[in-house]
């Protein structure tokens, strides 16, 4: 199986698991999954968030997802429990499709680390 096919299969498995668990079977999109990862990383899963907090949650998720690629590094957790990251290396200019593939790969790796998928 090619690397692309393997990523596609693993991505579909992640989407299926999360959609069944959090969207009653509706298919979650990339942004929704990034948001869920942000909530997971914050650790306040039963809290309601304001619009600006939701954007911050997505930022936390993106930083965490791209940390293993060397783009961000964890810095500290503030007094409200929000994690903060520093930029280590600027992301290269990516086309929309390339950005999507990078994020899907990072999400798949995130869930493989947590042994949600294999």
PDB file of C-alpha atoms in Angstrom:
ATOM      1  CA  UNK A   1       0.000   0.000   0.000  1.00  0.00           C
ATOM      2  CA  UNK A   2       1.378   3.418  -0.914  1.00  0.00           C
ATOM      3  CA  UNK A   3       2.003   6.078   1.706  1.00  0.00           C
ATOM      4  CA  UNK A   4      -0.862   8.162   0.265  1.00  0.00           C
ATOM      5  CA  UNK A   5      -3.301   5.230   0.439  1.00  0.00           C
ATOM      6  CA  UNK A   6      -2.233   4.452   3.983  1.00  0.00           C
ATOM      7  CA  UNK A   7      -2.748   8.078   5.044  1.00  0.00           C
ATOM      8  CA  UNK A   8      -6.157   8.137   3.323  1.00  0.00           C
ATOM      9  CA  UNK A   9      -7.264   4.930   5.084  1.00  0.00           C
ATOM     10  CA  UNK A  10      -6.025   6.100   8.480  1.00  0.00           C
ATOM     11  CA  UNK A  11      -7.631   9.527   7.994  1.00  0.00           C
ATOM     12  CA  UNK A  12     -10.966   7.909   7.152  1.00  0.00           C
ATOM     13  CA  UNK A  13     -10.680   5.772  10.289  1.00  0.00           C
ATOM     14  CA  UNK A  14     -10.039   8.870  12.456  1.00  0.00           C
ATOM     15  CA  UNK A  15     -12.991  10.702  10.869  1.00  0.00           C
ATOM     16  CA  UNK A  16     -15.270   7.707  11.387  1.00  0.00           C
ATOM     17  CA  UNK A  17     -14.312   7.229  15.045  1.00  0.00           C
ATOM     18  CA  UNK A  18     -14.645  10.922  15.939  1.00  0.00           C
ATOM     19  CA  UNK A  19     -17.812  11.433  13.898  1.00  0.00           C
ATOM     20  CA  UNK A  20     -19.485   8.499  15.640  1.00  0.00           C
ATOM     21  CA  UNK A  21     -18.351   9.691  19.065  1.00  0.00           C
ATOM     22  CA  UNK A  22     -18.997  13.430  18.755  1.00  0.00           C
ATOM     23  CA  UNK A  23     -21.354  14.082  15.834  1.00  0.00           C
ATOM     24  CA  UNK A  24     -23.891  11.274  16.033  1.00  0.00           C
ATOM     25  CA  UNK A  25     -22.626   9.906  12.739  1.00  0.00           C
ATOM     26  CA  UNK A  26     -22.521  13.210  10.834  1.00  0.00           C
ATOM     27  CA  UNK A  27     -19.137  13.461   9.158  1.00  0.00           C
ATOM     28  CA  UNK A  28     -16.770  15.870  10.903  1.00  0.00           C
ATOM     29  CA  UNK A  29     -14.581  18.055   8.718  1.00  0.00           C
ATOM     30  CA  UNK A  30     -10.919  18.927   9.231  1.00  0.00           C
ATOM     31  CA  UNK A  31     -11.675  22.106  11.207  1.00  0.00           C
ATOM     32  CA  UNK A  32     -14.037  20.281  13.572  1.00  0.00           C
ATOM     33  CA  UNK A  33     -11.389  17.646  14.272  1.00  0.00           C
ATOM     34  CA  UNK A  34      -8.760  20.328  14.902  1.00  0.00           C
ATOM     35  CA  UNK A  35     -11.185  21.979  17.336  1.00  0.00           C
ATOM     36  CA  UNK A  36     -11.728  18.662  19.178  1.00  0.00           C
ATOM     37  CA  UNK A  37      -7.973  18.189  19.496  1.00  0.00           C
ATOM     38  CA  UNK A  38      -7.714  21.697  20.961  1.00  0.00           C
ATOM     39  CA  UNK A  39     -10.365  20.855  23.544  1.00  0.00           C
ATOM     40  CA  UNK A  40      -8.514  17.615  24.344  1.00  0.00           C
ATOM     41  CA  UNK A  41      -5.205  19.450  24.752  1.00  0.00           C
ATOM     42  CA  UNK A  42      -6.798  22.080  27.001  1.00  0.00           C
ATOM     43  CA  UNK A  43      -8.370  19.314  29.060  1.00  0.00           C
ATOM     44  CA  UNK A  44     -11.663  21.124  29.704  1.00  0.00           C
ATOM     45  CA  UNK A  45     -13.933  18.834  27.732  1.00  0.00           C
ATOM     46  CA  UNK A  46     -17.219  19.732  29.445  1.00  0.00           C
ATOM     47  CA  UNK A  47     -16.873  23.485  29.128  1.00  0.00           C
ATOM     48  CA  UNK A  48     -18.715  25.790  26.722  1.00  0.00           C
ATOM     49  CA  UNK A  49     -16.419  28.127  24.792  1.00  0.00           C
ATOM     50  CA  UNK A  50     -16.897  31.596  23.320  1.00  0.00           C
ATOM     51  CA  UNK A  51     -16.051  32.272  19.673  1.00  0.00           C
ATOM     52  CA  UNK A  52     -12.594  33.708  20.408  1.00  0.00           C
ATOM     53  CA  UNK A  53     -11.835  30.792  22.733  1.00  0.00           C
ATOM     54  CA  UNK A  54     -12.779  28.360  19.951  1.00  0.00           C
ATOM     55  CA  UNK A  55     -10.232  30.039  17.673  1.00  0.00           C
ATOM     56  CA  UNK A  56      -7.644  29.779  20.452  1.00  0.00           C
ATOM     57  CA  UNK A  57      -8.473  26.081  20.842  1.00  0.00           C
ATOM     58  CA  UNK A  58      -7.837  25.548  17.141  1.00  0.00           C
ATOM     59  CA  UNK A  59      -4.538  27.423  17.476  1.00  0.00           C
ATOM     60  CA  UNK A  60      -3.513  25.197  20.393  1.00  0.00           C
ATOM     61  CA  UNK A  61      -4.343  22.121  18.322  1.00  0.00           C
ATOM     62  CA  UNK A  62      -2.369  23.319  15.302  1.00  0.00           C
ATOM     63  CA  UNK A  63       0.646  24.107  17.478  1.00  0.00           C
ATOM     64  CA  UNK A  64       0.439  20.689  19.164  1.00  0.00           C
ATOM     65  CA  UNK A  65      -0.062  18.877  15.861  1.00  0.00           C
ATOM     66  CA  UNK A  66       2.870  20.612  14.167  1.00  0.00           C
ATOM     67  CA  UNK A  67       5.192  20.435  17.185  1.00  0.00           C
ATOM     68  CA  UNK A  68       6.661  17.051  16.109  1.00  0.00           C
ATOM     69  CA  UNK A  69       7.480  18.608  12.711  1.00  0.00           C
ATOM     70  CA  UNK A  70       9.650  21.243  14.392  1.00  0.00           C
ATOM     71  CA  UNK A  71       7.431  24.254  13.719  1.00  0.00           C
ATOM     72  CA  UNK A  72       6.361  24.890  17.322  1.00  0.00           C
ATOM     73  CA  UNK A  73       7.584  24.039  20.788  1.00  0.00           C
ATOM     74  CA  UNK A  74       5.584  23.917  23.984  1.00  0.00           C
ATOM     75  CA  UNK A  75       6.406  26.826  26.302  1.00  0.00           C
ATOM     76  CA  UNK A  76       4.132  26.829  29.362  1.00  0.00           C
ATOM     77  CA  UNK A  77       0.584  26.558  30.697  1.00  0.00           C
ATOM     78  CA  UNK A  78      -0.893  29.836  31.953  1.00  0.00           C
ATOM     79  CA  UNK A  79      -2.810  30.269  35.211  1.00  0.00           C
ATOM     80  CA  UNK A  80      -6.131  29.523  33.417  1.00  0.00           C
ATOM     81  CA  UNK A  81      -4.713  26.228  32.159  1.00  0.00           C
ATOM     82  CA  UNK A  82      -4.188  27.263  28.516  1.00  0.00           C
ATOM     83  CA  UNK A  83      -1.038  25.880  26.871  1.00  0.00           C
ATOM     84  CA  UNK A  84       1.269  28.288  25.037  1.00  0.00           C
ATOM     85  CA  UNK A  85       3.711  27.497  22.255  1.00  0.00           C
ATOM     86  CA  UNK A  86       6.625  29.317  20.638  1.00  0.00           C
ATOM     87  CA  UNK A  87       7.258  29.343  16.911  1.00  0.00           C
ATOM     88  CA  UNK A  88      10.501  27.477  16.213  1.00  0.00           C
ATOM     89  CA  UNK A  89      10.364  27.625  12.443  1.00  0.00           C
ATOM     90  CA  UNK A  90       7.995  29.389  10.091  1.00  0.00           C
ATOM     91  CA  UNK A  91       5.779  27.117   8.029  1.00  0.00           C
ATOM     92  CA  UNK A  92       6.815  27.068   4.392  1.00  0.00           C
ATOM     93  CA  UNK A  93       4.337  28.527   1.910  1.00  0.00           C
ATOM     94  CA  UNK A  94       1.909  25.709   1.147  1.00  0.00           C
ATOM     95  CA  UNK A  95      -0.957  25.475  -1.293  1.00  0.00           C
ATOM     96  CA  UNK A  96      -4.365  24.710   0.236  1.00  0.00           C
ATOM     97  CA  UNK A  97      -4.160  21.033  -0.748  1.00  0.00           C
ATOM     98  CA  UNK A  98      -0.660  20.675   0.683  1.00  0.00           C
ATOM     99  CA  UNK A  99      -1.794  22.340   3.912  1.00  0.00           C
ATOM    100  CA  UNK A 100      -4.690  19.920   4.170  1.00  0.00           C
ATOM    101  CA  UNK A 101      -2.453  16.890   3.618  1.00  0.00           C
ATOM    102  CA  UNK A 102       0.034  18.113   6.252  1.00  0.00           C
ATOM    103  CA  UNK A 103      -2.734  18.616   8.818  1.00  0.00           C
ATOM    104  CA  UNK A 104      -4.352  15.249   8.060  1.00  0.00           C
ATOM    105  CA  UNK A 105      -0.976  13.523   8.406  1.00  0.00           C
ATOM    106  CA  UNK A 106      -0.330  15.331  11.704  1.00  0.00           C
ATOM    107  CA  UNK A 107      -3.801  14.392  12.998  1.00  0.00           C
ATOM    108  CA  UNK A 108      -3.333  10.750  12.005  1.00  0.00           C
ATOM    109  CA  UNK A 109       0.026  10.714  13.821  1.00  0.00           C
ATOM    110  CA  UNK A 110      -1.594  12.342  16.879  1.00  0.00           C
ATOM    111  CA  UNK A 111      -4.200   9.587  17.105  1.00  0.00           C
ATOM    112  CA  UNK A 112      -1.649   6.865  16.401  1.00  0.00           C
ATOM    113  CA  UNK A 113       0.466   8.155  19.327  1.00  0.00           C
ATOM    114  CA  UNK A 114      -2.617   7.838  21.537  1.00  0.00           C
ATOM    115  CA  UNK A 115      -3.293   4.370  20.132  1.00  0.00           C
ATOM    116  CA  UNK A 116      -6.767   5.362  18.940  1.00  0.00           C
ATOM    117  CA  UNK A 117      -5.838   3.939  15.526  1.00  0.00           C
ATOM    118  CA  UNK A 118      -2.977   1.758  14.341  1.00  0.00           C
TER     119      UNK A 118
END
